CSV table of C-alpha atoms in Angstrom, one decimal:
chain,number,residue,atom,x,y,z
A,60,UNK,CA,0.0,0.0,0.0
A,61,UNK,CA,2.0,3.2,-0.9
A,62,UNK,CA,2.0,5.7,1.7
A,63,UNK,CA,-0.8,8.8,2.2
A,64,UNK,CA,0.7,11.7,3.9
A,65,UNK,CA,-1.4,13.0,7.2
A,66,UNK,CA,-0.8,16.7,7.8
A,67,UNK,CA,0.7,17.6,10.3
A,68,UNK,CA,2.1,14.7,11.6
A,69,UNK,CA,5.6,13.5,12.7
A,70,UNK,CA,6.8,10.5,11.2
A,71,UNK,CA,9.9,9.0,13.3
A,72,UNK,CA,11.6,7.1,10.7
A,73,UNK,CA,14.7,4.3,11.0
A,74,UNK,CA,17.3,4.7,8.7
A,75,UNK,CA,20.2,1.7,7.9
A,76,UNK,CA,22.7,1.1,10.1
A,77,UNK,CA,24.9,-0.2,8.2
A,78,UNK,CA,24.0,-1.5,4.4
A,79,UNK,CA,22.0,0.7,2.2
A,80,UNK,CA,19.2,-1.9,1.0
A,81,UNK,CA,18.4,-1.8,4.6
A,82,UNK,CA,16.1,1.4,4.0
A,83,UNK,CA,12.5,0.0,3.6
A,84,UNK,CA,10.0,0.9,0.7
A,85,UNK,CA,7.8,2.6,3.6
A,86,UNK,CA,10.5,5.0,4.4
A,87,UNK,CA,11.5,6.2,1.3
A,88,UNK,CA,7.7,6.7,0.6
A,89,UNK,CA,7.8,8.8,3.6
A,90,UNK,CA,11.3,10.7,3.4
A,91,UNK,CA,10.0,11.4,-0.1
A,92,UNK,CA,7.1,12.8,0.6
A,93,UNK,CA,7.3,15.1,3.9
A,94,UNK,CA,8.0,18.7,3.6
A,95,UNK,CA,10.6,18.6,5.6
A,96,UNK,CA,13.1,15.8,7.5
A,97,UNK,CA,14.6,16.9,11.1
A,98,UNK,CA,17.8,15.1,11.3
A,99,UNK,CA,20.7,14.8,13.8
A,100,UNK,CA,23.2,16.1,11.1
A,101,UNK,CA,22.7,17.6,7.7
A,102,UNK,CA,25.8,16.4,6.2
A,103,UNK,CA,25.2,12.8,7.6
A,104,UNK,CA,21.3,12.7,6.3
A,105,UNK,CA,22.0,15.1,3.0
A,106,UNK,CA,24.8,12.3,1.9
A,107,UNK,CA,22.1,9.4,2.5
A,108,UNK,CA,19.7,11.6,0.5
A,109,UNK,CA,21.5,12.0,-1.9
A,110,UNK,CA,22.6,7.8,-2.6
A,111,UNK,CA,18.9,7.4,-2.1
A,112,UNK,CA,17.4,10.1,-4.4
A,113,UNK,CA,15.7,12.2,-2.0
A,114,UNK,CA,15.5,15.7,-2.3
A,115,UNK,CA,14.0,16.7,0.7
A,116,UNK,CA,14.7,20.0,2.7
A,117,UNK,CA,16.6,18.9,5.9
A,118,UNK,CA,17.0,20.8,9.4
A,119,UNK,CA,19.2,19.8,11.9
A,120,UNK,CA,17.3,19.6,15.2
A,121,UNK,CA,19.5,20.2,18.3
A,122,UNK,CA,18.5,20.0,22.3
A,123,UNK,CA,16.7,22.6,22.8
A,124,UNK,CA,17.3,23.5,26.5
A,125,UNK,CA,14.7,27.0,25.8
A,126,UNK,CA,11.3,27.6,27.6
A,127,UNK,CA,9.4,26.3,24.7
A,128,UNK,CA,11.3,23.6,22.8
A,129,UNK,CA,11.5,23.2,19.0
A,130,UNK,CA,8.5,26.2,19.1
A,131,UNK,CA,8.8,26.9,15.4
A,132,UNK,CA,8.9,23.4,14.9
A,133,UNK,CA,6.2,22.5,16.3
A,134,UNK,CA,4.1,25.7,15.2
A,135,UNK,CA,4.8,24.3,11.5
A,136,UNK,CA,3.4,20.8,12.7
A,137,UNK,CA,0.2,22.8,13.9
A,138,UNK,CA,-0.2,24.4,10.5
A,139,UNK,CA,-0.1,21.3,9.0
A,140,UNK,CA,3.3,20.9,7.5
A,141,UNK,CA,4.1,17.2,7.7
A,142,UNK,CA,7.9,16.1,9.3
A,143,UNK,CA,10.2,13.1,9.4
A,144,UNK,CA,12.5,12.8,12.1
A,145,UNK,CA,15.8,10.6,11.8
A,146,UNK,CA,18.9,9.4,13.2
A,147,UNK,CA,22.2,9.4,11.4
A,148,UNK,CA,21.8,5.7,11.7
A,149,UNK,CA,19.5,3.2,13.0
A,150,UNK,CA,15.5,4.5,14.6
A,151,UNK,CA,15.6,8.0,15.9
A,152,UNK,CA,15.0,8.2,19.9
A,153,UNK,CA,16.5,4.8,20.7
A,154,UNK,CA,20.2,6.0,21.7
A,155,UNK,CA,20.4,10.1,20.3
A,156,UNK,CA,18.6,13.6,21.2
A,157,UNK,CA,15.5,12.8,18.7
A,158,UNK,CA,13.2,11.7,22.5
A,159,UNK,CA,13.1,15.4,23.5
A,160,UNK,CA,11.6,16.3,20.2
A,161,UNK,CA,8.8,13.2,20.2
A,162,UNK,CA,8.1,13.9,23.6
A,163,UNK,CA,7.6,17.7,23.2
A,164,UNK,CA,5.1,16.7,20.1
A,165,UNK,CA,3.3,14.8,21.8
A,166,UNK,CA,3.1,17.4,25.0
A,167,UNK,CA,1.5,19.7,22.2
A,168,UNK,CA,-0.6,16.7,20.9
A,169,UNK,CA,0.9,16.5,17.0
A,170,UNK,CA,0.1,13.1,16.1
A,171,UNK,CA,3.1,11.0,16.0
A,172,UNK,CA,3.7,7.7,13.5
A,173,UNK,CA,6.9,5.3,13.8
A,174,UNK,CA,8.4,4.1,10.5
A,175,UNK,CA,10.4,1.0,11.8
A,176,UNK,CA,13.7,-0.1,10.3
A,177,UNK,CA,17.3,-1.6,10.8
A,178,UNK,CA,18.1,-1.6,14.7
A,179,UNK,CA,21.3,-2.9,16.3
A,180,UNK,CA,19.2,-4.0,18.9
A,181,UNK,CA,16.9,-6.4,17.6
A,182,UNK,CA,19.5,-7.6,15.1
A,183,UNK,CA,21.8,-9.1,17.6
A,184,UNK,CA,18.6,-10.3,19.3
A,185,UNK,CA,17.5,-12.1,16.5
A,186,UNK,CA,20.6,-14.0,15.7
A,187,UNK,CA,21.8,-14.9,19.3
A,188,UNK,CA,19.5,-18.3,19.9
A,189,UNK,CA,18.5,-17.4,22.8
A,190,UNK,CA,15.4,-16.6,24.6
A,191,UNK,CA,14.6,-12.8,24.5
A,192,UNK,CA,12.4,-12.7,27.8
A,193,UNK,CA,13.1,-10.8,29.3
A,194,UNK,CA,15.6,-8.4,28.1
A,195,UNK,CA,17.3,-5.3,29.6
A,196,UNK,CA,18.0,-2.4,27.1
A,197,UNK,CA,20.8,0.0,28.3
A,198,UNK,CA,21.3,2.1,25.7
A,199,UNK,CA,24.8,3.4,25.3
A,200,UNK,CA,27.0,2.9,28.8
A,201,UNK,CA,28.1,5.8,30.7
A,202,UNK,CA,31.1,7.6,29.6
A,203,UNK,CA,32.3,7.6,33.2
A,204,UNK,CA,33.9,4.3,33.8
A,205,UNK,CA,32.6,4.5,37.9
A,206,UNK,CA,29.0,5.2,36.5
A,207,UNK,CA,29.8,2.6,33.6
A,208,UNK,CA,30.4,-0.4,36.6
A,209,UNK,CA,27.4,1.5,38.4
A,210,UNK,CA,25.1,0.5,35.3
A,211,UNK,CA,26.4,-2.9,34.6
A,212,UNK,CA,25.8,-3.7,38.5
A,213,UNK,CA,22.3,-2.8,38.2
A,214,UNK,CA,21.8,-4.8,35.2
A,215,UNK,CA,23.3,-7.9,36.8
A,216,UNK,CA,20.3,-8.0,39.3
A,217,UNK,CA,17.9,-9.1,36.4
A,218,UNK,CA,17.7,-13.1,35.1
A,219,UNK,CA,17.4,-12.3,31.1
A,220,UNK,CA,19.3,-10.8,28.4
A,221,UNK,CA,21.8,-7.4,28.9
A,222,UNK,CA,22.0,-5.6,25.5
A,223,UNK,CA,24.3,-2.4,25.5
A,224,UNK,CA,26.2,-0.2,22.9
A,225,UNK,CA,29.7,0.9,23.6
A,226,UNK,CA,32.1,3.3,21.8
A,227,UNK,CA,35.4,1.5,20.4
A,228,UNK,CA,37.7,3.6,22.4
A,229,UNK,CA,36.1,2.5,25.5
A,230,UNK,CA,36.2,-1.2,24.9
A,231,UNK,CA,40.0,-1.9,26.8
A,232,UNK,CA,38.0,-0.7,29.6
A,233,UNK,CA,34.8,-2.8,29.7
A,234,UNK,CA,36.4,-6.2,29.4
A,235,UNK,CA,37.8,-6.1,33.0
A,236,UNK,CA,34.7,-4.9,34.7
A,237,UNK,CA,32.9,-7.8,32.4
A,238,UNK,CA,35.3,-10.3,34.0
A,239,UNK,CA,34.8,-8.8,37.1
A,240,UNK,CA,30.6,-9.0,37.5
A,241,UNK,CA,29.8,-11.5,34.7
A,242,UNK,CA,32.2,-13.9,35.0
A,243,UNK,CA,30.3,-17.0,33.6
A,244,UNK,CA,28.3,-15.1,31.0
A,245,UNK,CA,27.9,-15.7,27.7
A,246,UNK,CA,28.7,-12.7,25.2
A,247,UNK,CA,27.7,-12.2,22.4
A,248,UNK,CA,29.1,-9.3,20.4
A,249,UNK,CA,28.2,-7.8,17.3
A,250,UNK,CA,30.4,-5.7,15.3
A,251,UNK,CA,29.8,-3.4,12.4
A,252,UNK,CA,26.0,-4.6,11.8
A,253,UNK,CA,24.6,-5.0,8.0
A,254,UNK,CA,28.0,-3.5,6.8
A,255,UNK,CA,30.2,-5.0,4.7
A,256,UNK,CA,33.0,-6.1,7.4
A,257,UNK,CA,29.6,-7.6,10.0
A,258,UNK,CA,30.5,-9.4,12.8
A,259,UNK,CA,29.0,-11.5,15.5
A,260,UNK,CA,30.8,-13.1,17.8
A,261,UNK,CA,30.4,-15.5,20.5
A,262,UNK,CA,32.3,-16.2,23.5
A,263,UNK,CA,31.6,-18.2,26.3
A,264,UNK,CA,32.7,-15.9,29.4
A,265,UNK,CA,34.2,-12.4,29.3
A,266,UNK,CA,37.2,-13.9,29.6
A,267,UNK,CA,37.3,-15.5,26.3
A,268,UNK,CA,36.1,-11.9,25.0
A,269,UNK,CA,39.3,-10.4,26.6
A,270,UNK,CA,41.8,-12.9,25.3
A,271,UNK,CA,40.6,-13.1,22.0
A,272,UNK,CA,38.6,-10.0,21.4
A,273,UNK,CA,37.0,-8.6,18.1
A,274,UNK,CA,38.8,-5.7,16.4
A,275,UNK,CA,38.5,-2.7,17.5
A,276,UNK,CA,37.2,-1.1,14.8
A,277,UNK,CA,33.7,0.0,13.9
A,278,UNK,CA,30.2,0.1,15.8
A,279,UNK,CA,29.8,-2.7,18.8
A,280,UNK,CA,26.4,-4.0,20.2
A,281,UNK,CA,26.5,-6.5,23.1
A,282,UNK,CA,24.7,-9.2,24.5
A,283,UNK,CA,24.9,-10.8,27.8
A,284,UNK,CA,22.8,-14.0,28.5
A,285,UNK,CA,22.7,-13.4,32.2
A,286,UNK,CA,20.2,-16.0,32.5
A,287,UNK,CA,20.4,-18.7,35.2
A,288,UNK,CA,22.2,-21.9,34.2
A,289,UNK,CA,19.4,-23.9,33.8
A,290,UNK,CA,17.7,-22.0,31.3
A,291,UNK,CA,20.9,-21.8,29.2
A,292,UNK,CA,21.0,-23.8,25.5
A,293,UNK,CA,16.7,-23.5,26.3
A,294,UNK,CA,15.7,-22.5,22.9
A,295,UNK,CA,11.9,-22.0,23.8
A,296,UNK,CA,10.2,-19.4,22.0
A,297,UNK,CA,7.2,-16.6,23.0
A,298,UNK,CA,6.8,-15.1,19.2
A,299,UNK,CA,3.5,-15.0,18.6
């Protein structure tokens, strides 16, 4: 069904991570046909535009710390002018500033319609084997390695699946405190998703990851089966 803009909505729309066919036919529909796309960076989204054939006017949408956030923005959306909102990679509001701007359309009631796509997250889900419920989403880690172990601690209290992003210059620092809390965990690590040099690795402790570990180039997603022994190897499924 080919897509029928809505005035005045916001479409929040994924863009790939990684390898180009990623984008779907939904989303070029939409990035086509808005009036305007608010992206994270204008050089980032006009270059994807332009491998894409979109010619759609772009504005880059920074946090807006002001009394009345993204106010010309959202007096646009009120006059019907319909909007896309992306990431420079991957769903927008996941792990970047593009929240603020959802949350203050909604606040001012615009109507708000997601556009799924590529997503680190539920790729390495879907190719780890093992059972996704539940599973705890951190986002990027802390930049602060004391807040870093802080947030890993927390995350160890739960029986289920620990998915986080880390940058690559931070990764001689993770694999200690890895060793350190998860010490019989099994990681999986994906490296570089839908791109042309993909990884995903497995390895059966942190300590294996620190001995051997993937290199240390690219974008990194991991996950941690901090599930209790006995549910390990269960390949059980809840998809409906």
């Amino acid at each position: 069904m080919a897509h029928k803009r809505e005035p005045g909505t916001l479409y929040v729309v994924a863009t790939p991570i990684g390898n180009l066919g990623d984008i779907t036919v939904r989303a070029l529909e939409v990035l086509k046909d808005v009036e305007l796309v608010l992206c994270e960076s204008t050089k980032e989204t006009k270059s994807l535009f332009h491998k894409l054939g979109i010619n759609t006017s772009v504005l880059a949408l920074y946090k807006d710390h002001s009394e009345s956030p993204y106010a010309n923005v959202i007096e646009q959306l009120k006059q019907g002018k319909s909007m896309a909102l992306v990431s420079d990679a991957g769903t927008p509001g996941v792990s970047d500033p593009g929240s603020q701007m959802v949350r203050i359309a909604r606040e001012h009631r615009i109507p708000i319609v997601p556009v799924p796509g590529a997503s680190a997250l539920t790729g390495i889900l879907s190719v780890s084997g093992f059972q996704v419920n539940p599973t705890y989403f951190l986002g990027f880690l802390s930049e602060k390695p004391s807040k870093k172990r802080r947030e890993l601690e927390k995350a160890r209290e739960i029986d289920g699946l620990i998915v986080f992003y880390e940058s690559v210059h931070k990764l001689p620092r993770l694999y200690p405190i890895l060793e350190e809390l998860f010490p019989e965990t099994e990681v999986l690590v994906g490296r570089e998703l839908t791109k042309a040099f993909e990884e995903v690795l497995y390895y059966a402790n942190p300590r294996e990851l620190a001995e051997k570990p993937p290199n240390a180039k690219g974008e990194f997603v991991f996950l941690l089966n901090h599930r209790k022994k006995s549910l390990k190897g269960n390949s059980e499924s809840t998809d409906m």
